[in-house]
Structure formats: structure tokens, C-alpha cells
PDB file of C-alpha atoms in Angstrom:
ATOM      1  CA  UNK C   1      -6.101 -63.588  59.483  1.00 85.00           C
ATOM      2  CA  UNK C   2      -2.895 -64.898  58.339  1.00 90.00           C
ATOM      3  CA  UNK C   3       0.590 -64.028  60.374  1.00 93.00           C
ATOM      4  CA  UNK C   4       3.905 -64.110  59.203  1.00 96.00           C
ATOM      5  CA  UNK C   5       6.683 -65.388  61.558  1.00 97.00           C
ATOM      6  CA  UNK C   6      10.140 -65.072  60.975  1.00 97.00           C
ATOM      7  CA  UNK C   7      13.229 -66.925  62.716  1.00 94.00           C
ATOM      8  CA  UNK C   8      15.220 -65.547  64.171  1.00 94.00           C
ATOM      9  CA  UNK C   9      15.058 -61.718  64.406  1.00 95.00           C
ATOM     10  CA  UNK C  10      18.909 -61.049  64.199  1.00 96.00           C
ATOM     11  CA  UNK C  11      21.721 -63.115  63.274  1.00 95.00           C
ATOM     12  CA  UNK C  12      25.333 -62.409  63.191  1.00 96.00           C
ATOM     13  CA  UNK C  13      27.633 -65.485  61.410  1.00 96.00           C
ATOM     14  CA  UNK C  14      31.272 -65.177  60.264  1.00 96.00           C
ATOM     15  CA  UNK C  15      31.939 -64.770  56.377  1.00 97.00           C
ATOM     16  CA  UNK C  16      31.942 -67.638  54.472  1.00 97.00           C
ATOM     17  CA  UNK C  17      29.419 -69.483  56.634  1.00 96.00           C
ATOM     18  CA  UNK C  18      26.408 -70.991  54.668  1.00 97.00           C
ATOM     19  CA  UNK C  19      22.788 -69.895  57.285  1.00 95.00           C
ATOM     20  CA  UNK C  20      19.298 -70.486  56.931  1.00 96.00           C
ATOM     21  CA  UNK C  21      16.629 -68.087  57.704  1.00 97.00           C
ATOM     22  CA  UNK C  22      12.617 -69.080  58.345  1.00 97.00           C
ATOM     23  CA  UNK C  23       9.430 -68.046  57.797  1.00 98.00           C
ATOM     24  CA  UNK C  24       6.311 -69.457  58.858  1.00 97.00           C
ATOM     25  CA  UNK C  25       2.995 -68.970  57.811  1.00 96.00           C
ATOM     26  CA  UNK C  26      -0.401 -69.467  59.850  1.00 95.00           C
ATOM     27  CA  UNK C  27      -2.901 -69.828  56.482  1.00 90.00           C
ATOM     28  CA  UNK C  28      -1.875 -72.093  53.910  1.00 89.00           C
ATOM     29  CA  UNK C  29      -4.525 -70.889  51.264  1.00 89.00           C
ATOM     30  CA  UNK C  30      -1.313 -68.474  49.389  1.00 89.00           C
ATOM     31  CA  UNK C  31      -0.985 -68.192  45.850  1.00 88.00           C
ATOM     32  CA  UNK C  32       3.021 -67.220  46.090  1.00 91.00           C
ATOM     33  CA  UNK C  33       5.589 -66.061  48.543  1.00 95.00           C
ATOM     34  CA  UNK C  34       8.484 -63.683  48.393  1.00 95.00           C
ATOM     35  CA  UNK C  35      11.538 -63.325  49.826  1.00 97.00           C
ATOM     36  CA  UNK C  36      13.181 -59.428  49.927  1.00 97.00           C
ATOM     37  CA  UNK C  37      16.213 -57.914  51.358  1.00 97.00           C
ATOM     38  CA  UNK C  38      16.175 -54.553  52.846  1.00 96.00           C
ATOM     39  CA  UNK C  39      19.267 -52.177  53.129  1.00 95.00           C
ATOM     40  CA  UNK C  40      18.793 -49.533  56.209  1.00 91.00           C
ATOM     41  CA  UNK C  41      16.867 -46.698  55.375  1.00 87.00           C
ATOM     42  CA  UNK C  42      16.182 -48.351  51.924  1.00 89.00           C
ATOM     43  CA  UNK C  43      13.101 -50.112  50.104  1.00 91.00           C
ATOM     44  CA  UNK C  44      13.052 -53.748  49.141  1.00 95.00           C
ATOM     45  CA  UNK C  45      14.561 -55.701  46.731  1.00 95.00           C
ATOM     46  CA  UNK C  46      12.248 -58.929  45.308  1.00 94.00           C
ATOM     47  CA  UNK C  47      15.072 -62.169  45.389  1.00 96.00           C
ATOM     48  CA  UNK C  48      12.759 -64.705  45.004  1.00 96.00           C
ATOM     49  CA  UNK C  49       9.339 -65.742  44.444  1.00 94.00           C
ATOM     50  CA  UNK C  50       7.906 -69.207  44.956  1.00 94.00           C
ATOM     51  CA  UNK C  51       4.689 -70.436  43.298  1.00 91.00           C
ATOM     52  CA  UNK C  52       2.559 -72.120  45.637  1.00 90.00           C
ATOM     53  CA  UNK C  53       3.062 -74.912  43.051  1.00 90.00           C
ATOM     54  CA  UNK C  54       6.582 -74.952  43.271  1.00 93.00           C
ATOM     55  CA  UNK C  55       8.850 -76.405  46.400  1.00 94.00           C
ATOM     56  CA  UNK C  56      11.954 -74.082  45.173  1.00 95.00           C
ATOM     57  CA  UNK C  57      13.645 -71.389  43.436  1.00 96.00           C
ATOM     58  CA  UNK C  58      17.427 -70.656  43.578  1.00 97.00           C
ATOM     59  CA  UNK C  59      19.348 -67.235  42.590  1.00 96.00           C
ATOM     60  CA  UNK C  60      22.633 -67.696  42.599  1.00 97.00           C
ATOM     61  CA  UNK C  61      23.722 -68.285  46.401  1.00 97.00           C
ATOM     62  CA  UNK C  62      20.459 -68.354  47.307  1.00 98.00           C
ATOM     63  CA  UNK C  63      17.983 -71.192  47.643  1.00 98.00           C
ATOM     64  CA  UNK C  64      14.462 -70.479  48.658  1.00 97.00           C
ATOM     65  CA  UNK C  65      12.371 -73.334  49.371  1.00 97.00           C
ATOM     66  CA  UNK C  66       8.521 -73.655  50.321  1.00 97.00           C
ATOM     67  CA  UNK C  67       6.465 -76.592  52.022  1.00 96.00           C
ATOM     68  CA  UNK C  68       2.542 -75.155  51.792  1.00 93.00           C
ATOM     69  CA  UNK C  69       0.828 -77.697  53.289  1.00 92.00           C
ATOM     70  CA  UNK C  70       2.835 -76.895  56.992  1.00 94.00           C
ATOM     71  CA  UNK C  71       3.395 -73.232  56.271  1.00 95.00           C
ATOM     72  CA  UNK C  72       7.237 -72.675  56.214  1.00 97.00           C
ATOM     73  CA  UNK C  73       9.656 -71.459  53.566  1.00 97.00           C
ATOM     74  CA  UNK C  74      13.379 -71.158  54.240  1.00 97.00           C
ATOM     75  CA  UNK C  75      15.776 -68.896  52.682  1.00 97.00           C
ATOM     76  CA  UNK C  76      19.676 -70.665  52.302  1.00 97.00           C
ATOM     77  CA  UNK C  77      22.363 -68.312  51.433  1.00 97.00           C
ATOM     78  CA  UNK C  78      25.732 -70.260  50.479  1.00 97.00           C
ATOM     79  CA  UNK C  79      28.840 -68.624  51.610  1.00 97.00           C
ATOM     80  CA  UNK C  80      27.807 -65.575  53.064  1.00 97.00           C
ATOM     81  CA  UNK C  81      29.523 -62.407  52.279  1.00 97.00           C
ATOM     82  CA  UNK C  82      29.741 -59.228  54.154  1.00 96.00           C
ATOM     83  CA  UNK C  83      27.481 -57.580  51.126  1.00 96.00           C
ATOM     84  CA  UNK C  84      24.770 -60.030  52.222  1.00 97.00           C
ATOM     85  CA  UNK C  85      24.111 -57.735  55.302  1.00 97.00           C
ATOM     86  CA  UNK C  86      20.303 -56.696  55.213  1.00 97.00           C
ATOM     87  CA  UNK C  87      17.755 -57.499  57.257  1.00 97.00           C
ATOM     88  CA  UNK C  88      15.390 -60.128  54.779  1.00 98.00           C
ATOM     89  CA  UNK C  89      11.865 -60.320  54.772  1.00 98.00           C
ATOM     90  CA  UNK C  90       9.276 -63.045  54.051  1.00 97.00           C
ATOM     91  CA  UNK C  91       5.817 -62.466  52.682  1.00 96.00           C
ATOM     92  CA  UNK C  92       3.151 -64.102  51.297  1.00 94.00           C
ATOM     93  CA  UNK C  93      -0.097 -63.719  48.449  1.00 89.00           C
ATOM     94  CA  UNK C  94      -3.038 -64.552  49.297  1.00 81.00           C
ATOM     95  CA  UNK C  95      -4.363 -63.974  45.264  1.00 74.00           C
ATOM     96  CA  UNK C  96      -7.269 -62.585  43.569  1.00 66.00           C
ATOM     97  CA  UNK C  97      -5.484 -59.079  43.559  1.00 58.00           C
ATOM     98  CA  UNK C  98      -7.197 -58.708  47.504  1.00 63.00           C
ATOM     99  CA  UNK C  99      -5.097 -57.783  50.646  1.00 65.00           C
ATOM    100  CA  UNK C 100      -1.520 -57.358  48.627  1.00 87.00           C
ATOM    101  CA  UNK C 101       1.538 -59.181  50.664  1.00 92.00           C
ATOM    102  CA  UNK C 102       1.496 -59.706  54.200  1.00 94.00           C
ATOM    103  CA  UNK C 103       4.920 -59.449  55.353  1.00 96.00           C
ATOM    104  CA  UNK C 104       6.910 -61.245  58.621  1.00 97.00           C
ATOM    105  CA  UNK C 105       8.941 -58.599  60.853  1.00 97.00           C
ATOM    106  CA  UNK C 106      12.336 -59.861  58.843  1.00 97.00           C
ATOM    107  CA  UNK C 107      15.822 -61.417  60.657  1.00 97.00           C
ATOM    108  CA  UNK C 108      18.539 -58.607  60.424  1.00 97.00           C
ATOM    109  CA  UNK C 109      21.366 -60.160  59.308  1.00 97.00           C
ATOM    110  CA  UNK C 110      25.100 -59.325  59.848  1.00 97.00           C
ATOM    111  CA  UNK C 111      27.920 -60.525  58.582  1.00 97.00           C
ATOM    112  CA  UNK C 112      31.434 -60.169  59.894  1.00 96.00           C
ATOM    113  CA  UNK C 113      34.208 -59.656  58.025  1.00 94.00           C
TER     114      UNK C 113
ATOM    115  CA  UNK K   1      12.153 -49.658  32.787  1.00 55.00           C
ATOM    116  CA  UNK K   2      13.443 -47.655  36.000  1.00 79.00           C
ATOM    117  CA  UNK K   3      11.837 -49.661  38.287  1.00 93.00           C
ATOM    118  CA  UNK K   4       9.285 -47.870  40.980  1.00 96.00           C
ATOM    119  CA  UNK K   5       9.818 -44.068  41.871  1.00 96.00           C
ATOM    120  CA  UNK K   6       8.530 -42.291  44.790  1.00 97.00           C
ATOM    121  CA  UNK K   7       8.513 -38.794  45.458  1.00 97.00           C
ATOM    122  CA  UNK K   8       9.615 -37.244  47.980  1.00 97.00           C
ATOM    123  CA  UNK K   9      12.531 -39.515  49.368  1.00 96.00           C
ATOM    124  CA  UNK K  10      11.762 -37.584  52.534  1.00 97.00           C
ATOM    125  CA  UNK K  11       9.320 -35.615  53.982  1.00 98.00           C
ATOM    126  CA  UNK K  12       9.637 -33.491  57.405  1.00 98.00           C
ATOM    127  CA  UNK K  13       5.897 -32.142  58.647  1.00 98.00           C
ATOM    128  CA  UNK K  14       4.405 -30.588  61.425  1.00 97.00           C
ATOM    129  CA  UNK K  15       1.488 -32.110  63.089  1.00 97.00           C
ATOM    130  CA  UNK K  16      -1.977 -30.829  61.922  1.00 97.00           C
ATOM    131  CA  UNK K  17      -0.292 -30.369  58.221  1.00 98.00           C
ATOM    132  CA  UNK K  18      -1.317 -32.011  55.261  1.00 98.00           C
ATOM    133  CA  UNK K  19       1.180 -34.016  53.196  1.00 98.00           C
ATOM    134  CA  UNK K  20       1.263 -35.396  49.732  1.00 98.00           C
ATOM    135  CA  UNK K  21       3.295 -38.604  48.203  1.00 97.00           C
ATOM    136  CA  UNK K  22       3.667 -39.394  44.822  1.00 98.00           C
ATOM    137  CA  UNK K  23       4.229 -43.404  43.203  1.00 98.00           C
ATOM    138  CA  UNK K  24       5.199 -44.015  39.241  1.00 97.00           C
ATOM    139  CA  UNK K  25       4.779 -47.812  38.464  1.00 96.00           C
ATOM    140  CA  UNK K  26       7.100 -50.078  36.399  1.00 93.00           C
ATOM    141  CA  UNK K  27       5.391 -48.639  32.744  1.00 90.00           C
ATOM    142  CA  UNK K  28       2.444 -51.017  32.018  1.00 84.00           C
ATOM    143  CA  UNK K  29       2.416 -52.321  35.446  1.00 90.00           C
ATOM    144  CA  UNK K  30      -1.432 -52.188  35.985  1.00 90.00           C
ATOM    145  CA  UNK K  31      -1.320 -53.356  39.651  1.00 91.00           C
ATOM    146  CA  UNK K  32      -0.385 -50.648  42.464  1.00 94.00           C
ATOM    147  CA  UNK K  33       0.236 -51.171  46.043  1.00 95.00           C
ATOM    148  CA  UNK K  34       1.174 -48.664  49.131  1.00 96.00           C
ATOM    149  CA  UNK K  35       2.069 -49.950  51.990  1.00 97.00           C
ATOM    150  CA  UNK K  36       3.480 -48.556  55.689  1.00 97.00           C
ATOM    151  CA  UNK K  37       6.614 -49.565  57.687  1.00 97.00           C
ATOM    152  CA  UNK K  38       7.448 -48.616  60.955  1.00 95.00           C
ATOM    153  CA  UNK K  39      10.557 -48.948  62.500  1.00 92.00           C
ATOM    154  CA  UNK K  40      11.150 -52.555  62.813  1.00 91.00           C
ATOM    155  CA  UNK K  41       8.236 -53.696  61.476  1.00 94.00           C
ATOM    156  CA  UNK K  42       7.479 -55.332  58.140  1.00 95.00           C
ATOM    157  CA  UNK K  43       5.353 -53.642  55.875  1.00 96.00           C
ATOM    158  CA  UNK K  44       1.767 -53.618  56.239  1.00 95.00           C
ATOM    159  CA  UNK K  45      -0.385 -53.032  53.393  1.00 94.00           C
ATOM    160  CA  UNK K  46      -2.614 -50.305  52.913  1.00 95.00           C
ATOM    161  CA  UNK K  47      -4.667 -49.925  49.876  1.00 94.00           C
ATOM    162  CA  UNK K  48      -4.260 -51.465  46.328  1.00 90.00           C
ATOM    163  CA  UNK K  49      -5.294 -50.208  42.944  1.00 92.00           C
ATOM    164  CA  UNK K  50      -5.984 -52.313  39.677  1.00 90.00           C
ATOM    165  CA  UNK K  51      -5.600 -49.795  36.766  1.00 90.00           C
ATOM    166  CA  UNK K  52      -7.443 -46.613  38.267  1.00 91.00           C
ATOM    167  CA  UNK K  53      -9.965 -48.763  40.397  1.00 90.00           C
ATOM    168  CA  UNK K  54      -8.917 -48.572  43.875  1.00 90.00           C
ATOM    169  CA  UNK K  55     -10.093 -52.573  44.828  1.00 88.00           C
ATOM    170  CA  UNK K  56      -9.082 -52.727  48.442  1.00 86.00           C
ATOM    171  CA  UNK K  57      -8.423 -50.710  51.405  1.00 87.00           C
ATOM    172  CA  UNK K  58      -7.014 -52.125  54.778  1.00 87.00           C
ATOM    173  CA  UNK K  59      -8.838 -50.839  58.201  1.00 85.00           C
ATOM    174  CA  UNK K  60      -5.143 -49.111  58.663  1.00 82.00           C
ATOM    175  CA  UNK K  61      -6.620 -46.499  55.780  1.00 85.00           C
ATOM    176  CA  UNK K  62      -8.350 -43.980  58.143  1.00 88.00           C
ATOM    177  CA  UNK K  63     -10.617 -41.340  56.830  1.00 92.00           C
ATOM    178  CA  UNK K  64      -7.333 -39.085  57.358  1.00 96.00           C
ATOM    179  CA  UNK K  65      -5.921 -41.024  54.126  1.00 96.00           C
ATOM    180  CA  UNK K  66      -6.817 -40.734  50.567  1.00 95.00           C
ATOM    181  CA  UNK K  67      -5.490 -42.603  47.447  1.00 96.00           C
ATOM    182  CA  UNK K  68      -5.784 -41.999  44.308  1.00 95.00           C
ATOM    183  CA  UNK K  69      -4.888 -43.333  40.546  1.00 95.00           C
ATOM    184  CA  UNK K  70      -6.711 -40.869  38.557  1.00 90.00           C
ATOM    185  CA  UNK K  71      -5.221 -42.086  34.586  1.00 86.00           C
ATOM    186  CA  UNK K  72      -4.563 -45.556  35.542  1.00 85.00           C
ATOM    187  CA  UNK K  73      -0.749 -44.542  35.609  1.00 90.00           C
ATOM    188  CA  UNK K  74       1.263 -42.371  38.662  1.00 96.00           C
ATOM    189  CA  UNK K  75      -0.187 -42.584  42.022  1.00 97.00           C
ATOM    190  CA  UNK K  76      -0.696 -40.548  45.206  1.00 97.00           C
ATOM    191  CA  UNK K  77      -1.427 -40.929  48.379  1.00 97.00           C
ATOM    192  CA  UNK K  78      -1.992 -37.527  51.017  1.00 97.00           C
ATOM    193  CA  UNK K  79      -2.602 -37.844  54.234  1.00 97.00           C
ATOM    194  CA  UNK K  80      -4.363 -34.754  55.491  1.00 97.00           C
ATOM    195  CA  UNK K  81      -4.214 -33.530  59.157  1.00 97.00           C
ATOM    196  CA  UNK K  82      -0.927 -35.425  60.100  1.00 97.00           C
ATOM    197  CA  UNK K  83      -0.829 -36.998  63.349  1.00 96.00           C
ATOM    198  CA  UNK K  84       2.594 -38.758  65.130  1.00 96.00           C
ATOM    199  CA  UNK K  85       1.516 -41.676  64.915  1.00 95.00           C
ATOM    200  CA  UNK K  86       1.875 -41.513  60.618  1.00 96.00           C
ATOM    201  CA  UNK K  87       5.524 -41.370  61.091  1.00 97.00           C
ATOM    202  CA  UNK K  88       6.455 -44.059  58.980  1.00 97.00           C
ATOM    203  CA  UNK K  89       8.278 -44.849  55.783  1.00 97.00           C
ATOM    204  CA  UNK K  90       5.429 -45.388  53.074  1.00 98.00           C
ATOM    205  CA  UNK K  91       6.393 -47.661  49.975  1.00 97.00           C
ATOM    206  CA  UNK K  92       4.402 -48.278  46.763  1.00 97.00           C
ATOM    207  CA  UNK K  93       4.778 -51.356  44.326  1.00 96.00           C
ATOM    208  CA  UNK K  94       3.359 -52.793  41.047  1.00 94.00           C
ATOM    209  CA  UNK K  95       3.225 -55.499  39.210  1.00 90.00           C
ATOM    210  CA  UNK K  96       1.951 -56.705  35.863  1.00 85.00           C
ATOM    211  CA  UNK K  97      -1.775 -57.802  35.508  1.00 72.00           C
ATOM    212  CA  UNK K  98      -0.777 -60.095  32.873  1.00 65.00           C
ATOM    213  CA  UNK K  99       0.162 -63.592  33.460  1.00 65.00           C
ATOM    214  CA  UNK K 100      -0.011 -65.554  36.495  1.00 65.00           C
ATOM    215  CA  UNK K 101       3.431 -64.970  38.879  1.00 71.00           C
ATOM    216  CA  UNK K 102       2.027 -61.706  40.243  1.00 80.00           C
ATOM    217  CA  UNK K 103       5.588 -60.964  41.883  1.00 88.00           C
ATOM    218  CA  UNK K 104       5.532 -57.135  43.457  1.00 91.00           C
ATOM    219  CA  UNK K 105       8.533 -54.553  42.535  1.00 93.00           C
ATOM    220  CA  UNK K 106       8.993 -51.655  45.426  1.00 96.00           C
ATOM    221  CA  UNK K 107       9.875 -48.592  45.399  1.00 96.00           C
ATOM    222  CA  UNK K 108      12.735 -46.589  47.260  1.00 95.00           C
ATOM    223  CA  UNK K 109       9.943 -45.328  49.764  1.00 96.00           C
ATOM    224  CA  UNK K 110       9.439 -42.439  51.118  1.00 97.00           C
ATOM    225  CA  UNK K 111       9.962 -41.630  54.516  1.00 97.00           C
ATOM    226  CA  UNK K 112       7.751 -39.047  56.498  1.00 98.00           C
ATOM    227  CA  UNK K 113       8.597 -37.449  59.633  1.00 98.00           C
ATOM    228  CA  UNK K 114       5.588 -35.580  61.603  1.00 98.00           C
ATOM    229  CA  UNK K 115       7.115 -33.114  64.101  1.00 96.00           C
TER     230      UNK K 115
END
């Protein structure tokens, strides 16, 4: 059964730092993984979506990168803003249109002003 | 496009009730998902429909919960007999059967409260 770690649960950084958040992975059979954000009370919003062929994606501030063969992505955000407060979620495919995502418990993120 | 809608946005029930949600894809989207999130949890997946073929359902789908796609198009998903335990804030995505990314859009959710 694959399981979804993220690291670590919360954060809290100063604006204008660059951070780092992780996900791990236990099965490295995936077809893609995604990485959402999640305002309070809210439902998600896709940033980016790796290809199990691919090692990266960037949006913007954001960098997303994926090693499959050890099961971890990270998720960089450059110069973190205030806005940037979510918590942010990892998930991964397993393919064939069976299971949908299976999702890590996110890192809730805050950023001080 | 206007992106996933659910109806409700919220839904307050009494236990023993039974309660109906409603999910309308990105247009053309032939892929459907629900899933349930508790309160600090990530969102676990519950059943998934290709066109109006339900393909999979998770063992979290008791015989309490019914899904259906009936024209391929808008979704539902009523859970009859409400317990506590459904409290939960149910979400719904799609995504396009055609080519190969397979990347899943969400809805705003909807969040039910059993009383």
C-alpha cells in the first residue's frame, strides 16, 4: 500500500526566506505526482505536476523536483511571501485510472510578515 | 471553463438523515473523483468514475454510500443514514481522459456537518 510522508507538518519562516518542503513516497511504481496548496476551509489548488519521467517542473517561485527511484519530491518556494500561507500537500498516481491520488497529511505553512 | 463546482458548500445534518452532494466536472473532463478530508488529514480517495462507469471504489465506500454518474456528466454522491463519523469535507475532481499528464482539478468541496 503506498504512504505519503510529508516534512515537516508546520513551518513558520520570516518573509523573504527561500524553504523547502518534502514528501516521501513508500512505492516507487507512480505514474505522476502533484503538489497542491490548500487555503483553510478551502479545496485545493493543482501547482505542479511532475511526470514520473521528469526530475522537475518550476511555476514561477516555485520549483518542484522528483527523484523516483528513492521516493522523494521537494517543493522550493523562492522568497516567500505572506500570500504563500497554506498548508501544501503532496500526492502521488499510481496510473491506469485505479485508486485516484493518494495524498501526504500536508506541512502548514506560515509566513510572517 | 469554471473549473469544478460542488453543491452544497455546506451541509448541517442530523444523525440518522440522509444527505445528498452534487459534483459538475471541468466540461469534457471524462474522469471523476470524490474524495474525503478530515480535519488535518489529507484527502483520501473514495470512488472514481470514467465517463458514467464507476471503475473503483475504496473499502472507505461503505454500503451507507452511493455514487453515481448517470449521463457521463454531473455527479452525486448521498450518503444515507448519516453517522458522526461522516463529518468530513468531501471534494470531487476531474480530469481529461485524453492525453497522457492525467493532472486532477478539485473542487471547492463541500463540507458536511452530522449533528
Amino acid at each position: 500500500k503506498q504512504e505519503v510522508t510529508q516534512i515537516p507538518a508546520a513551518l513558520s519562516v520570516p518573509e523573504g526566506e527561500n524553504l523547502v518542503l518534502n514528501c516521501s513516497f513508500t512505492d516507487s511504481a507512480i505514474y505522476n505526482l502533484q503538489w497542491f496548496r490548500q487555503d483553510p476551509g478551502k479545496g485545493l489548488t493543482s501547482l505542479l505536476l511532475i511526470q514520473s519521467s521528469q526530475r522537475e517542473q518550476t511555476s514561477g517561485r516555485l520549483n518542484a523536483s522528483l527523484d523516483k527511484s528513492s521516493g522523494r519530491s521537494t517543493l522550493y518556494i523562492a522568497a516567500s511571501q505572506p500570500g504563500d500561507s497554506a498548508t501544501y500537500l503532496c500526492a502521488v498516481y499510481r496510473g491506469g485510472g485505479a485508486d485516484g491520488l493518494t495524498f501526504g497529511k500536508g506541512t502548514h505553512l506560515i509566513i510572517q510578515p | 471553463d469554471t473549473g469544478v463546482s460542488q453543491n452544497p458548500r455546506h451541509k448541517i445534518t442530523k444523525r440518522g438523515q440522509n444527505v445528498t452532494f452534487r459534483c459538475d466536472p471541468i466540461s469534457e473532463h471524462n474522469r471523476l473523483y470524490w474524495y474525503r478530508q478530515t480535519l488535518g488529514q489529507g484527502p483520501e480517495f473514495l470512488t472514481y468514475f470514467q465517463n458514467e462507469a464507476q471503475l473503483e471504489k475504496s473499502r472507505l465506500l461503505s454500503d451507507r454510500f452511493s455514487a453515481e454518474r448517470p449521463k457521463g456528466s454531473f455527479s452525486t454522491l448521498e450518503i444515507q443514514r448519516t453517522e458522526q463519523g461522516d463529518s468530513a469535507m468531501y471534494l470531487c475532481a476531474s480530469s481529461p481522459l485524453a492525453g497522457a499528464i492525467h493532472e486532477q482539478f478539485f473542487g471547492p468541496g463541500t463540507r458536511l456537518t452530522v449533528l
